[in-house]
Short mmCIF file of C-alpha atoms in Angstrom, two decimals:
data_model
loop_
_atom_site.label_atom_id
_atom_site.label_comp_id
_atom_site.label_asym_id
_atom_site.label_seq_id
_atom_site.Cartn_x
_atom_site.Cartn_y
_atom_site.Cartn_z
CA GLU V 1 88.79 82.96 112.54
CA THR V 2 90.33 86.06 111.08
CA GLY V 3 90.61 89.70 112.13
CA VAL V 4 88.91 90.79 115.32
CA THR V 5 85.98 88.83 116.71
CA GLN V 6 83.52 89.81 119.44
CA THR V 7 80.95 87.86 121.41
CA PRO V 8 78.12 88.12 122.02
CA ARG V 9 76.89 90.18 119.08
CA HIS V 10 73.74 91.23 120.93
CA LEU V 11 73.13 91.43 124.68
CA VAL V 12 70.08 92.48 126.67
CA MET V 13 70.57 92.80 130.40
CA GLY V 14 68.83 94.17 133.42
CA MET V 15 70.36 96.81 135.62
CA THR V 16 71.27 94.27 138.30
CA ASN V 17 72.87 91.70 136.01
CA LYS V 18 76.55 90.92 135.57
CA LYS V 19 77.78 90.06 132.11
CA SER V 20 81.03 90.07 130.14
CA LEU V 21 81.92 91.03 126.60
CA LYS V 22 84.70 89.13 124.89
CA CYS V 23 87.08 90.22 122.16
CA GLU V 24 89.74 88.18 120.37
CA GLN V 25 92.20 89.41 117.77
CA HIS V 26 93.90 87.09 115.28
CA LEU V 27 96.22 89.72 113.79
CA GLY V 28 99.24 89.37 116.06
CA HIS V 29 98.81 92.94 117.31
CA ASN V 30 100.22 94.30 120.57
CA ALA V 31 97.46 96.73 121.55
CA MET V 32 93.72 96.39 122.13
CA TYR V 33 90.97 98.92 122.77
CA TRP V 34 87.39 99.22 123.95
CA TYR V 35 85.18 101.92 122.41
CA LYS V 36 81.60 102.94 123.03
CA GLN V 37 79.44 104.20 120.17
CA SER V 38 76.16 105.91 121.02
CA ALA V 39 73.74 107.52 118.60
CA LYS V 40 74.65 111.08 117.56
CA LYS V 41 77.99 110.95 119.40
CA PRO V 42 81.51 110.24 118.17
CA LEU V 43 83.25 107.02 119.06
CA GLU V 44 84.39 107.23 122.66
CA LEU V 45 87.61 105.53 123.70
CA MET V 46 87.11 103.67 126.97
CA PHE V 47 90.24 101.61 127.62
CA VAL V 48 93.58 100.96 125.97
CA TYR V 49 95.84 97.99 126.62
CA SER V 50 99.35 98.00 125.24
CA LEU V 51 101.44 94.87 125.72
CA GLU V 52 98.76 93.67 128.16
CA GLU V 53 99.11 96.72 130.39
CA ARG V 54 96.31 99.20 130.72
CA VAL V 55 97.62 102.53 129.52
CA GLU V 56 94.42 104.50 129.27
CA ASN V 57 91.21 104.72 131.24
CA ASN V 58 89.14 107.59 129.95
CA SER V 59 87.19 108.37 133.15
CA VAL V 60 84.99 105.36 132.60
CA PRO V 61 82.58 104.51 135.45
CA SER V 62 83.67 101.62 137.64
CA ARG V 63 80.66 99.56 136.54
CA PHE V 64 82.80 98.83 133.47
CA SER V 65 85.84 96.70 134.29
CA PRO V 66 88.31 95.63 131.58
CA GLU V 67 90.57 92.60 131.64
CA CYS V 68 93.38 91.69 129.25
CA PRO V 69 94.78 88.24 130.11
CA ASN V 70 97.06 88.14 127.05
CA SER V 71 97.75 90.10 123.88
CA SER V 72 95.01 88.30 121.92
CA HIS V 73 92.10 88.54 124.34
CA LEU V 74 90.22 91.42 125.91
CA PHE V 75 87.18 91.36 128.15
CA LEU V 76 84.79 94.03 129.39
CA HIS V 77 83.01 93.03 132.58
CA LEU V 78 79.69 94.77 133.15
CA HIS V 79 77.76 95.13 136.39
CA THR V 80 74.88 97.29 137.64
CA LEU V 81 74.65 99.15 134.35
CA GLN V 82 72.29 102.02 133.63
CA PRO V 83 69.91 102.40 130.66
CA GLU V 84 72.16 105.16 129.28
CA ASP V 85 74.91 102.55 128.91
CA SER V 86 72.95 101.03 126.03
CA ALA V 87 75.20 101.38 122.99
CA LEU V 88 77.39 99.55 120.50
CA TYR V 89 80.59 98.41 122.19
CA LEU V 90 83.48 98.00 119.82
CA CYS V 91 86.80 96.28 120.29
CA ALA V 92 89.79 97.19 118.16
CA SER V 93 93.40 96.12 117.87
CA SER V 94 96.55 97.62 116.38
CA GLN V 95 100.26 97.07 116.07
CA GLU V 96 101.67 100.12 117.78
CA ARG V 97 104.95 101.33 116.36
CA MET V 98 106.97 104.51 116.38
CA THR V 99 109.14 105.54 113.46
CA PHE V 100 111.16 108.77 113.46
CA GLY V 101 109.07 110.09 116.36
CA ALA V 102 105.72 109.52 114.67
CA ALA V 103 103.11 107.04 115.82
CA TYR V 104 101.64 104.62 113.30
CA ASN V 105 98.54 103.07 114.70
CA GLU V 106 96.08 101.59 112.23
CA GLN V 107 93.27 100.19 114.31
CA PHE V 108 91.04 97.39 113.13
CA PHE V 109 87.61 96.92 114.63
CA GLY V 110 85.57 93.89 115.52
CA PRO V 111 81.87 93.68 114.61
CA GLY V 112 80.75 95.04 117.98
CA THR V 113 78.30 94.03 120.68
CA ARG V 114 74.94 95.78 120.64
CA LEU V 115 74.08 96.20 124.34
CA THR V 116 70.63 97.07 125.64
CA VAL V 117 70.17 97.77 129.34
CA LEU V 118 66.59 97.55 130.55
CA GLN Q 1 90.15 119.49 124.48
CA LYS Q 2 91.38 117.83 121.32
CA GLU Q 3 88.67 117.78 118.68
CA VAL Q 4 87.98 116.43 115.24
CA GLU Q 5 85.24 118.16 113.29
CA GLN Q 6 83.25 116.84 110.36
CA ASN Q 7 80.14 118.05 108.59
CA SER Q 8 77.46 115.56 109.62
CA GLY Q 9 75.72 115.74 106.26
CA PRO Q 10 73.98 114.05 104.72
CA LEU Q 11 76.08 114.62 101.65
CA SER Q 12 74.19 113.52 98.58
CA VAL Q 13 75.94 112.94 95.24
CA PRO Q 14 74.78 111.29 92.01
CA GLU Q 15 76.29 108.00 90.91
CA GLY Q 16 79.55 108.53 89.05
CA ALA Q 17 80.29 111.89 90.66
CA ILE Q 18 83.16 112.78 93.00
CA ALA Q 19 82.29 112.84 96.68
CA SER Q 20 84.40 115.16 98.83
CA LEU Q 21 84.52 114.62 102.58
CA ASN Q 22 86.27 117.06 104.87
CA CYS Q 23 87.71 116.97 108.37
CA THR Q 24 89.50 119.50 110.57
CA TYR Q 25 91.38 118.82 113.77
CA SER Q 26 92.45 121.02 116.65
CA ASP Q 27 95.74 119.52 117.83
CA ARG Q 28 98.76 120.68 115.81
CA GLY Q 29 100.75 117.78 117.23
CA SER Q 30 98.65 115.25 115.34
CA GLN Q 31 100.76 112.78 113.39
CA SER Q 32 98.53 110.15 111.83
CA PHE Q 33 95.18 110.45 110.07
CA PHE Q 34 92.65 107.82 109.14
CA TRP Q 35 89.40 107.45 107.28
CA TYR Q 36 86.93 104.76 108.29
CA ARG Q 37 83.76 103.73 106.50
CA GLN Q 38 80.83 102.55 108.60
CA TYR Q 39 77.75 101.01 107.07
CA SER Q 40 74.53 101.22 109.08
CA GLY Q 41 74.54 98.63 111.85
CA LYS Q 42 78.15 97.63 111.16
CA SER Q 43 81.52 98.45 112.70
CA PRO Q 44 84.02 100.95 111.24
CA GLU Q 45 86.26 99.68 108.45
CA LEU Q 46 89.63 101.30 107.80
CA ILE Q 47 89.85 102.52 104.21
CA MET Q 48 92.71 105.03 104.18
CA SER Q 49 95.60 106.19 106.34
CA ILE Q 50 97.84 109.19 105.66
CA TYR Q 51 100.87 110.43 107.54
CA SER Q 52 102.50 113.19 105.49
CA ASN Q 53 101.32 116.29 103.66
CA GLY Q 54 99.97 115.81 100.18
CA ASP Q 55 97.81 113.25 98.44
CA LYS Q 56 97.61 109.49 98.82
CA GLU Q 57 95.65 107.48 96.29
CA ASP Q 58 94.22 103.98 96.62
CA GLY Q 59 91.88 102.93 93.85
CA ARG Q 60 88.90 105.31 93.75
CA PHE Q 61 89.91 106.88 97.07
CA THR Q 62 92.29 109.81 97.56
CA ALA Q 63 93.21 111.17 100.98
CA GLN Q 64 94.61 114.70 101.18
CA LEU Q 65 96.46 116.12 104.17
CA ASN Q 66 97.40 119.71 104.91
CA LYS Q 67 98.99 119.94 108.36
CA ALA Q 68 99.46 123.72 108.16
CA SER Q 69 95.71 124.15 107.76
CA GLN Q 70 94.94 121.21 110.07
CA TYR Q 71 92.76 119.74 107.39
CA VAL Q 72 92.33 116.26 105.95
CA SER Q 73 89.95 115.22 103.22
CA LEU Q 74 88.77 112.12 101.40
CA LEU Q 75 87.78 112.12 97.75
CA ILE Q 76 85.78 109.25 96.29
CA ARG Q 77 85.85 109.18 92.50
CA ASP Q 78 83.17 107.50 90.39
CA SER Q 79 80.90 107.21 93.45
CA GLN Q 80 78.74 104.09 93.61
CA PRO Q 81 75.55 103.43 95.59
CA SER Q 82 77.60 100.92 97.58
CA ASP Q 83 79.69 103.86 98.87
CA SER Q 84 76.64 105.11 100.78
CA ALA Q 85 77.77 105.00 104.41
CA THR Q 86 79.02 107.18 107.24
CA TYR Q 87 82.66 108.18 106.90
CA LEU Q 88 84.62 108.72 110.09
CA CYS Q 89 87.75 110.82 110.31
CA ALA Q 90 90.20 109.80 113.05
CA VAL Q 91 93.36 111.51 114.26
CA ASN Q 92 96.23 110.15 116.33
CA THR Q 93 98.20 112.63 118.36
CA TYR Q 94 101.88 112.15 119.06
CA GLY Q 95 102.89 111.91 122.65
CA GLY Q 96 101.17 110.40 125.62
CA SER Q 97 99.36 107.21 124.73
CA GLN Q 98 100.14 106.52 121.11
CA GLY Q 99 97.06 104.36 120.84
CA ASN Q 100 94.60 107.19 121.26
CA LEU Q 101 92.52 107.95 118.20
CA ILE Q 102 90.12 110.86 118.37
CA PHE Q 103 87.14 110.40 116.07
CA GLY Q 104 84.86 112.90 114.44
CA LYS Q 105 81.09 112.33 114.47
CA GLY Q 106 81.18 111.24 110.87
CA THR Q 107 79.70 112.43 107.58
CA LYS Q 108 76.82 110.48 106.12
CA LEU Q 109 77.22 110.01 102.37
CA SER Q 110 74.34 109.05 100.09
CA VAL Q 111 75.07 108.13 96.47
CA LYS Q 112 71.93 108.27 94.34
CA PRO Q 113 71.63 105.90 91.33
#
């Protein structure tokens, strides 16, 4: 496997189900991200993990729960979702570095999980 | 509220022409700038990054940055039908969480044969 992988690629779930999305990066990066992409809206950053610590939680509802057991793996646990949560969920990774006070942060995306909540 | 603005398009150009995609951003503290290409139904793919004022060329792509005007652009020379996609501009602001990229809504490009 190369790059960033995500499973499953497609997921249909009812509002009472519990499911998890998985992301794995094979790039040796030290940061991982979850994004949500809905139609007609820009990519929304949900969570950031840097060196396995969560450093950002962009006011995401508690029905989304991230987990980062190590620097290569990232999970998004889903429970009691709403139909408006239907979207493409993207995982990304980067090697965060600072040089002369500037941040260099090229992020590489996985293929995404297309989630439909019925 | 930090924002990144792009014309949603669609921008239509004939094959072989130069496509010019533009992006403005609101935060003067922004340090790093990226262009992603996203084909329909696919995830974003990084195609260019630029960190200092001026031009950066990579094959048929040229990124241009003007921090004073808070403006970044992407030129695609000799446009091909395979360049038809949505192009996302992303900006990384210095300070706070370095990992935060703010994305624009994207410009849809259509290259007509």
